[in-house]
Amino acid sequence: MKRLCCFSLIFLFLLTGCTSREPLRIASKDSAENMILAEMFAVMAGEADVPVKRNIPYGNTFDLQEAIKEGRIDLYPEYTGTGLSMMGMPSMSNGDEAMAAVREVFKRFDLRWLDRLGFNNTFVMVMPSDTAAQLGVESIGDLVSHSEGLHLGCPEVFMARPVDGYPALIRRYGFSPEPEVTVTEGREALYRDLVTDRIDAAVVHSTDPQIEEFGLEVLKDNLNFFPVYQAAPLVRAAALKRYQGLQDKLEKLVGLIDNETMRELNRKVMLDGYEARVVAENFLIEHDLYVKKPPELQRRELVLVIPSTDHRSALLAKALDATRRVFPNRRVEVRSSQDPVREMIEGEAFLTLLGAESFYKVNPGDLPELKENIEAVAPVGFRVIHLIKPSKMV
């Protein structure tokens, strides 16, 4: 009898020990941003001695919502605006109210929203800076007066949203006539249409790195149409109970990631080709949240130099777009120079953006002579020099 009791106690101890060591199942959507955040969650959980099983990426929003409700995953990054939408609730532009609402409605599923990370990945409307300046457009309201002939680009998901998507935007701002719309499936196609002048303006995400990459102007949402999409960990209450130190570790990220920071992290994955896990780990190391030798981030860069008198113009945006298509997932550094031709000839830069006059030597009385050592790869816009030789005065 004593032996049986001992075996029973040992079995119960082993069973309890196995249960307590069940891994925390962390998942993400298939976007770069969501994967970066999920990798941060995984590292922070590990710092709390929590065993982790990564499901990064897992699927779309619907897949994740169903999986966490049914207990197939325990934790993933979500956005307040998305949470309201999935629960059939109206969108909100007040961040505190939106957080209070999702926390209340998700209680029925034993799910908890932890505190917000600090950024708002809502929709925004952007235009090339040159175009916005020419038209005197600073806000979406300013754009309404240019409705005639306006060509707008929108992601497919934005067109399908009845409450905070395209139809509601047009009604709220009173666009008349309605703009012509190009619907795209991917962000690359949307930004390419924008920088190559196929569309005049586009609805994009506020943390997209292409906004700064192409020098785009973010138009003010002067009627506060776009709702908040503030990111936060969404976690099963059972997981928080099982791992007592998990919430404290995750909340060290609270307020640490603003829009500018998230845009830069996205850039490293979406444009420079780094892995989401490496980017996440480096960020945590920089903020003293993770003690480890920083992962290797060395990658050969392409340097594109521009004359110091230029700025981030539409021509530069087109050049960057073309360069990225030829060299995908490579970091492209843009640098101004007093003598871009010299830098390119001496190997300090790979490409430069020059006017046609830079390719010729011009001597009085002679035809222009083509310079050696530089070659035009492709035309970007139109910029030429006209040589006019006046006839002799009679």
Coordinates of C-alpha atoms in Angstrom, one line a residue:
M1 CA 0.0 0.0 0.0
K2 CA 2.8 2.4 0.9
R3 CA 4.6 1.5 -2.3
L4 CA 1.4 2.2 -4.3
C5 CA 1.0 5.6 -2.7
C6 CA 4.7 6.4 -3.5
F7 CA 4.2 5.5 -7.1
S8 CA 1.0 7.5 -7.2
L9 CA 2.7 10.6 -5.8
I10 CA 5.6 10.3 -8.2
F11 CA 3.2 9.9 -11.1
L12 CA 1.3 13.0 -9.9
F13 CA 4.5 15.0 -9.6
L14 CA 5.6 14.1 -13.1
L15 CA 2.2 14.9 -14.5
T16 CA 2.1 18.2 -12.8
G17 CA 5.7 19.0 -13.9
C18 CA 4.9 18.2 -17.5
T19 CA 1.8 20.3 -17.5
S20 CA 3.6 23.3 -16.1
R21 CA 6.2 23.1 -18.8
E22 CA 3.8 23.2 -21.7
P23 CA 5.1 25.7 -24.2
L24 CA 3.5 29.1 -24.7
R25 CA 2.2 29.0 -28.3
I26 CA 3.0 32.4 -29.9
A27 CA 1.7 33.2 -33.3
S28 CA 1.5 36.1 -35.8
K29 CA -0.1 37.3 -38.9
D30 CA 1.9 37.1 -42.1
S31 CA 2.9 40.8 -42.3
A32 CA 6.5 41.8 -41.4
E33 CA 5.3 44.1 -38.6
N34 CA 3.2 41.4 -36.9
M35 CA 6.1 38.9 -37.2
I36 CA 8.6 41.3 -35.7
L37 CA 6.3 42.0 -32.7
A38 CA 5.6 38.2 -32.2
E39 CA 9.3 37.6 -32.2
M40 CA 9.7 40.2 -29.5
F41 CA 7.0 38.5 -27.4
A42 CA 8.8 35.2 -27.8
V43 CA 12.1 36.6 -26.6
M44 CA 10.5 38.3 -23.7
A45 CA 8.7 35.1 -22.7
G46 CA 12.0 33.3 -22.8
E47 CA 13.4 35.9 -20.5
A48 CA 10.7 35.0 -18.0
D49 CA 11.8 31.3 -18.3
V50 CA 8.7 30.4 -20.3
P51 CA 9.1 27.6 -22.8
V52 CA 8.0 28.9 -26.2
K53 CA 6.6 27.3 -29.4
R54 CA 6.7 29.7 -32.3
N55 CA 3.9 29.7 -35.0
I56 CA 5.3 32.8 -36.8
P57 CA 3.6 33.4 -39.2
Y58 CA 0.3 31.5 -38.5
G59 CA -2.3 33.0 -40.8
N60 CA -4.7 35.9 -41.4
T61 CA -6.7 37.8 -38.7
F62 CA -9.7 35.4 -38.9
D63 CA -7.5 32.3 -38.5
L64 CA -5.7 33.8 -35.5
Q65 CA -8.9 35.0 -33.8
E66 CA -10.5 31.5 -34.1
A67 CA -7.3 29.8 -33.0
I68 CA -6.8 31.9 -29.8
K69 CA -10.5 31.5 -28.9
E70 CA -10.3 27.7 -29.3
G71 CA -7.0 27.5 -27.4
R72 CA -4.8 26.4 -30.3
I73 CA -2.5 29.4 -29.7
D74 CA -1.9 31.5 -26.6
L75 CA -0.6 34.9 -27.6
Y76 CA -0.2 37.1 -30.7
P77 CA 0.0 40.8 -31.6
E78 CA -3.4 42.4 -32.4
Y79 CA -4.7 45.9 -33.1
T80 CA -7.6 47.6 -31.3
G81 CA -9.3 48.6 -34.5
T82 CA -9.2 45.1 -35.8
G83 CA -10.5 43.7 -32.5
L84 CA -13.5 46.0 -32.7
S85 CA -14.2 45.1 -36.3
M86 CA -14.0 41.3 -35.7
M87 CA -16.5 41.7 -32.9
G88 CA -18.9 43.7 -35.1
M89 CA -18.4 46.9 -33.1
P90 CA -18.2 50.4 -34.5
S91 CA -14.7 51.9 -35.1
M92 CA -13.3 54.5 -32.7
S93 CA -10.8 57.3 -33.1
N94 CA -10.1 57.6 -29.3
G95 CA -7.4 55.1 -28.3
D96 CA -8.4 54.8 -24.7
E97 CA -12.1 54.2 -25.5
A98 CA -11.1 51.6 -28.1
M99 CA -8.9 49.7 -25.6
A100 CA -11.6 49.8 -23.0
A101 CA -14.1 48.4 -25.5
V102 CA -12.0 45.5 -26.8
R103 CA -11.0 44.5 -23.2
E104 CA -14.7 44.3 -22.2
V105 CA -15.9 42.4 -25.3
F106 CA -13.1 39.9 -25.3
K107 CA -13.6 38.9 -21.7
R108 CA -16.3 36.5 -22.7
F109 CA -13.6 34.4 -24.5
D110 CA -11.2 34.5 -21.5
L111 CA -8.9 36.7 -23.6
R112 CA -6.9 39.6 -22.2
W113 CA -5.6 42.7 -23.9
L114 CA -2.4 43.9 -22.3
D115 CA -1.3 47.5 -22.4
R116 CA -0.5 49.1 -25.8
L117 CA 3.0 49.1 -27.3
G118 CA 2.9 52.8 -28.4
F119 CA 2.2 53.0 -32.1
N120 CA -1.0 53.4 -34.2
N121 CA -0.9 51.5 -37.5
T122 CA -4.0 53.1 -38.9
F123 CA -4.7 53.9 -42.6
V124 CA -3.4 57.2 -43.9
M125 CA -3.6 59.0 -47.3
V126 CA -0.3 59.9 -49.0
M127 CA 0.8 61.8 -52.0
P128 CA 4.1 62.5 -53.7
S129 CA 5.5 65.6 -51.9
D130 CA 6.1 67.4 -55.2
T131 CA 2.5 66.9 -56.3
A132 CA 1.1 67.9 -52.9
A133 CA 3.2 71.1 -52.9
Q134 CA 2.1 72.0 -56.4
L135 CA -1.6 71.6 -55.6
G136 CA -1.3 73.2 -52.1
V137 CA -2.7 70.0 -50.5
E138 CA -1.9 69.4 -46.8
S139 CA -5.0 67.5 -45.7
I140 CA -7.6 65.1 -47.1
G141 CA -10.1 68.0 -47.0
D142 CA -7.8 70.0 -49.3
L143 CA -7.8 67.2 -51.8
V144 CA -11.6 67.3 -52.2
S145 CA -11.4 70.4 -54.3
H146 CA -9.3 68.4 -56.8
S147 CA -11.8 65.5 -57.1
E148 CA -12.2 66.1 -60.8
G149 CA -9.8 63.7 -62.5
L150 CA -8.3 62.5 -59.2
H151 CA -7.0 58.9 -59.4
L152 CA -6.8 57.2 -56.1
G153 CA -5.0 53.9 -55.2
C154 CA -6.4 51.6 -52.4
P155 CA -5.5 48.2 -51.1
E156 CA -8.2 45.5 -51.6
V157 CA -8.9 45.2 -47.9
F158 CA -9.7 48.9 -47.7
M159 CA -12.3 48.8 -50.5
A160 CA -14.1 45.9 -48.7
R161 CA -14.6 47.7 -45.3
P162 CA -18.1 49.2 -45.1
V163 CA -17.6 51.3 -41.9
D164 CA -14.0 52.6 -42.2
G165 CA -13.2 51.9 -45.8
Y166 CA -13.4 53.6 -49.2
P167 CA -17.2 54.1 -49.4
A168 CA -17.4 55.7 -45.9
L169 CA -14.3 57.8 -46.7
I170 CA -15.9 59.3 -49.8
R171 CA -19.1 60.0 -48.0
R172 CA -17.4 61.6 -44.9
Y173 CA -15.2 63.9 -46.9
G174 CA -17.8 64.6 -49.7
F175 CA -15.7 63.7 -52.7
S176 CA -17.7 64.8 -55.8
P177 CA -17.3 63.4 -58.4
E178 CA -15.9 60.2 -56.9
P179 CA -12.2 59.6 -57.7
E180 CA -11.2 57.0 -60.2
V181 CA -9.9 54.0 -58.1
T182 CA -7.2 51.5 -58.7
V183 CA -7.4 48.5 -56.4
T184 CA -4.2 46.6 -55.7
E185 CA -3.5 43.3 -53.8
G186 CA 0.0 44.1 -52.6
R187 CA 1.8 47.1 -51.1
E188 CA 4.6 47.0 -53.7
A189 CA 2.2 47.5 -56.6
L190 CA 0.4 50.3 -54.8
Y191 CA 3.6 52.3 -54.1
R192 CA 4.9 51.6 -57.6
D193 CA 1.7 53.1 -59.1
L194 CA 2.2 56.1 -56.8
V195 CA 5.8 56.9 -57.7
T196 CA 5.3 56.3 -61.4
D197 CA 2.4 58.7 -61.6
R198 CA -0.2 56.1 -62.4
I199 CA -2.2 57.3 -59.4
D200 CA -2.3 60.7 -57.6
A201 CA -2.8 59.6 -54.0
A202 CA -3.0 56.3 -52.1
V203 CA -4.4 54.9 -48.9
V204 CA -1.6 53.0 -47.1
H205 CA -0.6 52.0 -43.5
S206 CA 1.0 54.6 -41.3
T207 CA 3.9 52.4 -40.4
D208 CA 4.9 51.5 -44.0
P209 CA 8.6 52.2 -44.5
Q210 CA 7.9 53.3 -48.1
I211 CA 6.4 56.5 -46.9
E212 CA 9.9 57.8 -45.9
E213 CA 11.7 55.8 -48.6
F214 CA 9.9 57.6 -51.4
G215 CA 9.5 61.0 -49.6
L216 CA 5.7 60.9 -49.5
E217 CA 3.5 63.5 -47.9
V218 CA 1.0 62.1 -45.3
L219 CA -2.2 64.1 -45.6
K220 CA -3.8 65.3 -42.4
D221 CA -7.0 63.5 -41.6
N222 CA -8.8 66.7 -40.7
L223 CA -12.1 65.0 -40.0
N224 CA -10.6 62.2 -37.9
F225 CA -12.1 59.6 -40.2
F226 CA -9.5 56.8 -39.8
P227 CA -9.9 54.8 -36.5
V228 CA -7.1 53.9 -34.2
Y229 CA -5.3 50.6 -34.8
Q230 CA -3.0 50.5 -31.7
A231 CA -1.0 47.3 -31.3
A232 CA -1.0 45.3 -28.0
P233 CA -0.5 41.7 -27.0
L234 CA -3.7 39.6 -27.0
V235 CA -3.3 36.6 -24.7
R236 CA -5.3 33.8 -23.2
A237 CA -6.1 34.4 -19.5
A238 CA -5.1 30.7 -18.8
A239 CA -1.6 31.4 -20.1
L240 CA -1.2 34.5 -17.8
K241 CA -2.2 32.3 -14.9
R242 CA 0.1 29.5 -15.9
Y243 CA 3.1 31.7 -16.3
Q244 CA 3.0 34.3 -13.5
G245 CA 6.0 36.4 -14.8
L246 CA 4.8 36.6 -18.4
Q247 CA 2.7 39.7 -18.2
D248 CA 5.4 41.7 -16.4
K249 CA 7.9 40.8 -19.1
L250 CA 5.6 41.7 -21.9
E251 CA 4.7 45.0 -20.4
K252 CA 8.3 46.2 -20.5
L253 CA 7.5 46.8 -24.2
V254 CA 4.7 49.2 -23.3
G255 CA 5.2 52.7 -24.9
L256 CA 8.5 51.6 -26.3
I257 CA 7.6 51.5 -30.0
D258 CA 6.2 54.7 -31.6
N259 CA 5.2 55.0 -35.3
E260 CA 8.7 56.1 -36.4
T261 CA 10.4 53.2 -34.6
M262 CA 7.9 50.7 -36.1
R263 CA 8.5 52.1 -39.5
E264 CA 12.2 51.7 -39.2
L265 CA 11.9 48.1 -37.9
N266 CA 9.5 47.3 -40.8
R267 CA 12.1 48.8 -43.2
K268 CA 14.8 46.4 -42.1
V269 CA 12.5 43.4 -42.9
M270 CA 10.5 44.7 -45.9
L271 CA 13.1 46.7 -47.7
D272 CA 16.5 45.6 -46.5
G273 CA 15.8 41.8 -46.3
Y274 CA 16.7 41.0 -42.7
E275 CA 14.8 38.3 -40.8
A276 CA 12.1 39.4 -38.4
R277 CA 13.7 37.4 -35.5
V278 CA 17.1 39.1 -36.0
V279 CA 15.5 42.6 -36.1
A280 CA 13.4 41.9 -33.0
E281 CA 16.4 40.6 -31.0
N282 CA 18.6 43.6 -32.0
F283 CA 15.9 46.0 -30.9
L284 CA 15.5 44.3 -27.5
I285 CA 19.3 44.2 -27.0
E286 CA 19.5 48.0 -27.8
H287 CA 16.9 48.7 -25.1
D288 CA 18.6 46.4 -22.5
L289 CA 15.7 44.0 -22.5
Y290 CA 17.7 41.0 -23.8
V291 CA 21.2 40.0 -22.9
K292 CA 22.9 38.3 -25.8
K293 CA 25.5 39.1 -28.5
P294 CA 23.7 41.1 -31.2
P295 CA 22.8 38.9 -34.2
E296 CA 24.8 39.7 -37.3
L297 CA 23.2 42.4 -39.4
Q298 CA 26.0 42.9 -41.9
R299 CA 24.7 43.1 -45.5
R300 CA 26.3 44.7 -48.5
E301 CA 24.7 48.0 -49.2
L302 CA 23.9 49.8 -52.5
V303 CA 24.7 53.5 -52.3
L304 CA 22.8 55.9 -54.5
V305 CA 24.2 59.4 -54.5
I306 CA 22.4 62.5 -55.6
P307 CA 23.6 66.0 -56.1
S308 CA 23.6 68.0 -52.9
T309 CA 21.2 70.5 -54.5
D310 CA 18.5 67.9 -55.0
H311 CA 16.0 66.6 -52.5
R312 CA 13.7 63.6 -52.1
S313 CA 11.8 64.3 -55.3
A314 CA 9.5 62.3 -57.5
L315 CA 12.5 61.5 -59.7
L316 CA 14.4 60.0 -56.8
A317 CA 11.4 57.9 -55.8
K318 CA 11.2 56.5 -59.3
A319 CA 15.0 55.7 -59.2
L320 CA 14.6 54.0 -55.8
D321 CA 11.7 51.9 -57.0
A322 CA 13.6 50.8 -60.1
T323 CA 16.7 49.9 -58.1
R324 CA 14.7 47.8 -55.6
R325 CA 13.1 45.9 -58.4
V326 CA 16.5 45.0 -59.8
F327 CA 18.1 44.4 -56.4
P328 CA 15.3 43.1 -54.1
N329 CA 15.9 42.8 -50.3
R330 CA 19.0 44.9 -50.4
R331 CA 19.6 48.0 -48.3
V332 CA 19.8 51.1 -50.5
E333 CA 21.4 54.1 -48.9
V334 CA 20.7 57.5 -50.4
R335 CA 23.4 60.1 -49.8
S336 CA 23.9 63.6 -51.2
S337 CA 27.2 64.6 -52.6
Q338 CA 29.0 67.7 -54.0
D339 CA 30.5 65.5 -56.7
P340 CA 28.4 62.4 -57.3
V341 CA 30.2 61.5 -60.5
R342 CA 33.6 61.3 -58.7
E343 CA 32.1 59.1 -55.9
M344 CA 30.7 56.7 -58.5
I345 CA 33.9 56.5 -60.6
E346 CA 36.0 55.9 -57.4
G347 CA 33.7 53.1 -56.2
E348 CA 32.2 54.9 -53.2
A349 CA 28.8 54.7 -54.7
F350 CA 27.0 52.2 -57.0
L351 CA 24.5 54.5 -58.7
T352 CA 23.9 58.2 -59.0
L353 CA 20.9 60.2 -60.3
L354 CA 22.1 62.8 -62.8
G355 CA 20.8 65.2 -65.4
A356 CA 21.7 64.5 -69.0
E357 CA 24.2 67.5 -68.9
S358 CA 26.5 65.5 -66.6
F359 CA 27.3 63.0 -69.4
Y360 CA 28.8 65.6 -71.7
K361 CA 31.7 67.9 -72.0
V362 CA 30.7 71.2 -73.6
N363 CA 33.4 73.3 -75.3
P364 CA 32.6 76.7 -76.9
G365 CA 32.1 76.4 -80.6
D366 CA 32.1 72.5 -80.6
L367 CA 29.4 69.9 -80.4
P368 CA 29.1 68.2 -76.9
E369 CA 31.5 65.3 -76.3
L370 CA 30.4 62.2 -74.4
K371 CA 32.4 61.7 -71.2
E372 CA 34.1 58.5 -70.4
N373 CA 33.7 56.3 -67.2
I374 CA 30.0 56.9 -66.7
E375 CA 27.1 55.3 -68.4
A376 CA 23.3 56.0 -68.4
V377 CA 21.6 52.8 -67.2
A378 CA 18.0 54.0 -67.6
P379 CA 16.1 57.3 -68.1
V380 CA 14.3 58.6 -65.1
G381 CA 11.9 61.4 -66.0
F382 CA 13.0 64.1 -68.3
R383 CA 16.0 66.5 -67.7
V384 CA 18.1 67.6 -70.6
I385 CA 20.3 70.5 -71.6
H386 CA 19.5 72.4 -74.8
L387 CA 22.5 73.7 -76.7
I388 CA 21.7 76.6 -79.0
K389 CA 24.2 78.2 -81.2
P390 CA 23.1 81.6 -82.4
S391 CA 23.6 82.6 -86.1
K392 CA 26.0 85.4 -86.9
M393 CA 24.4 88.8 -86.8
V394 CA 23.9 90.4 -90.2

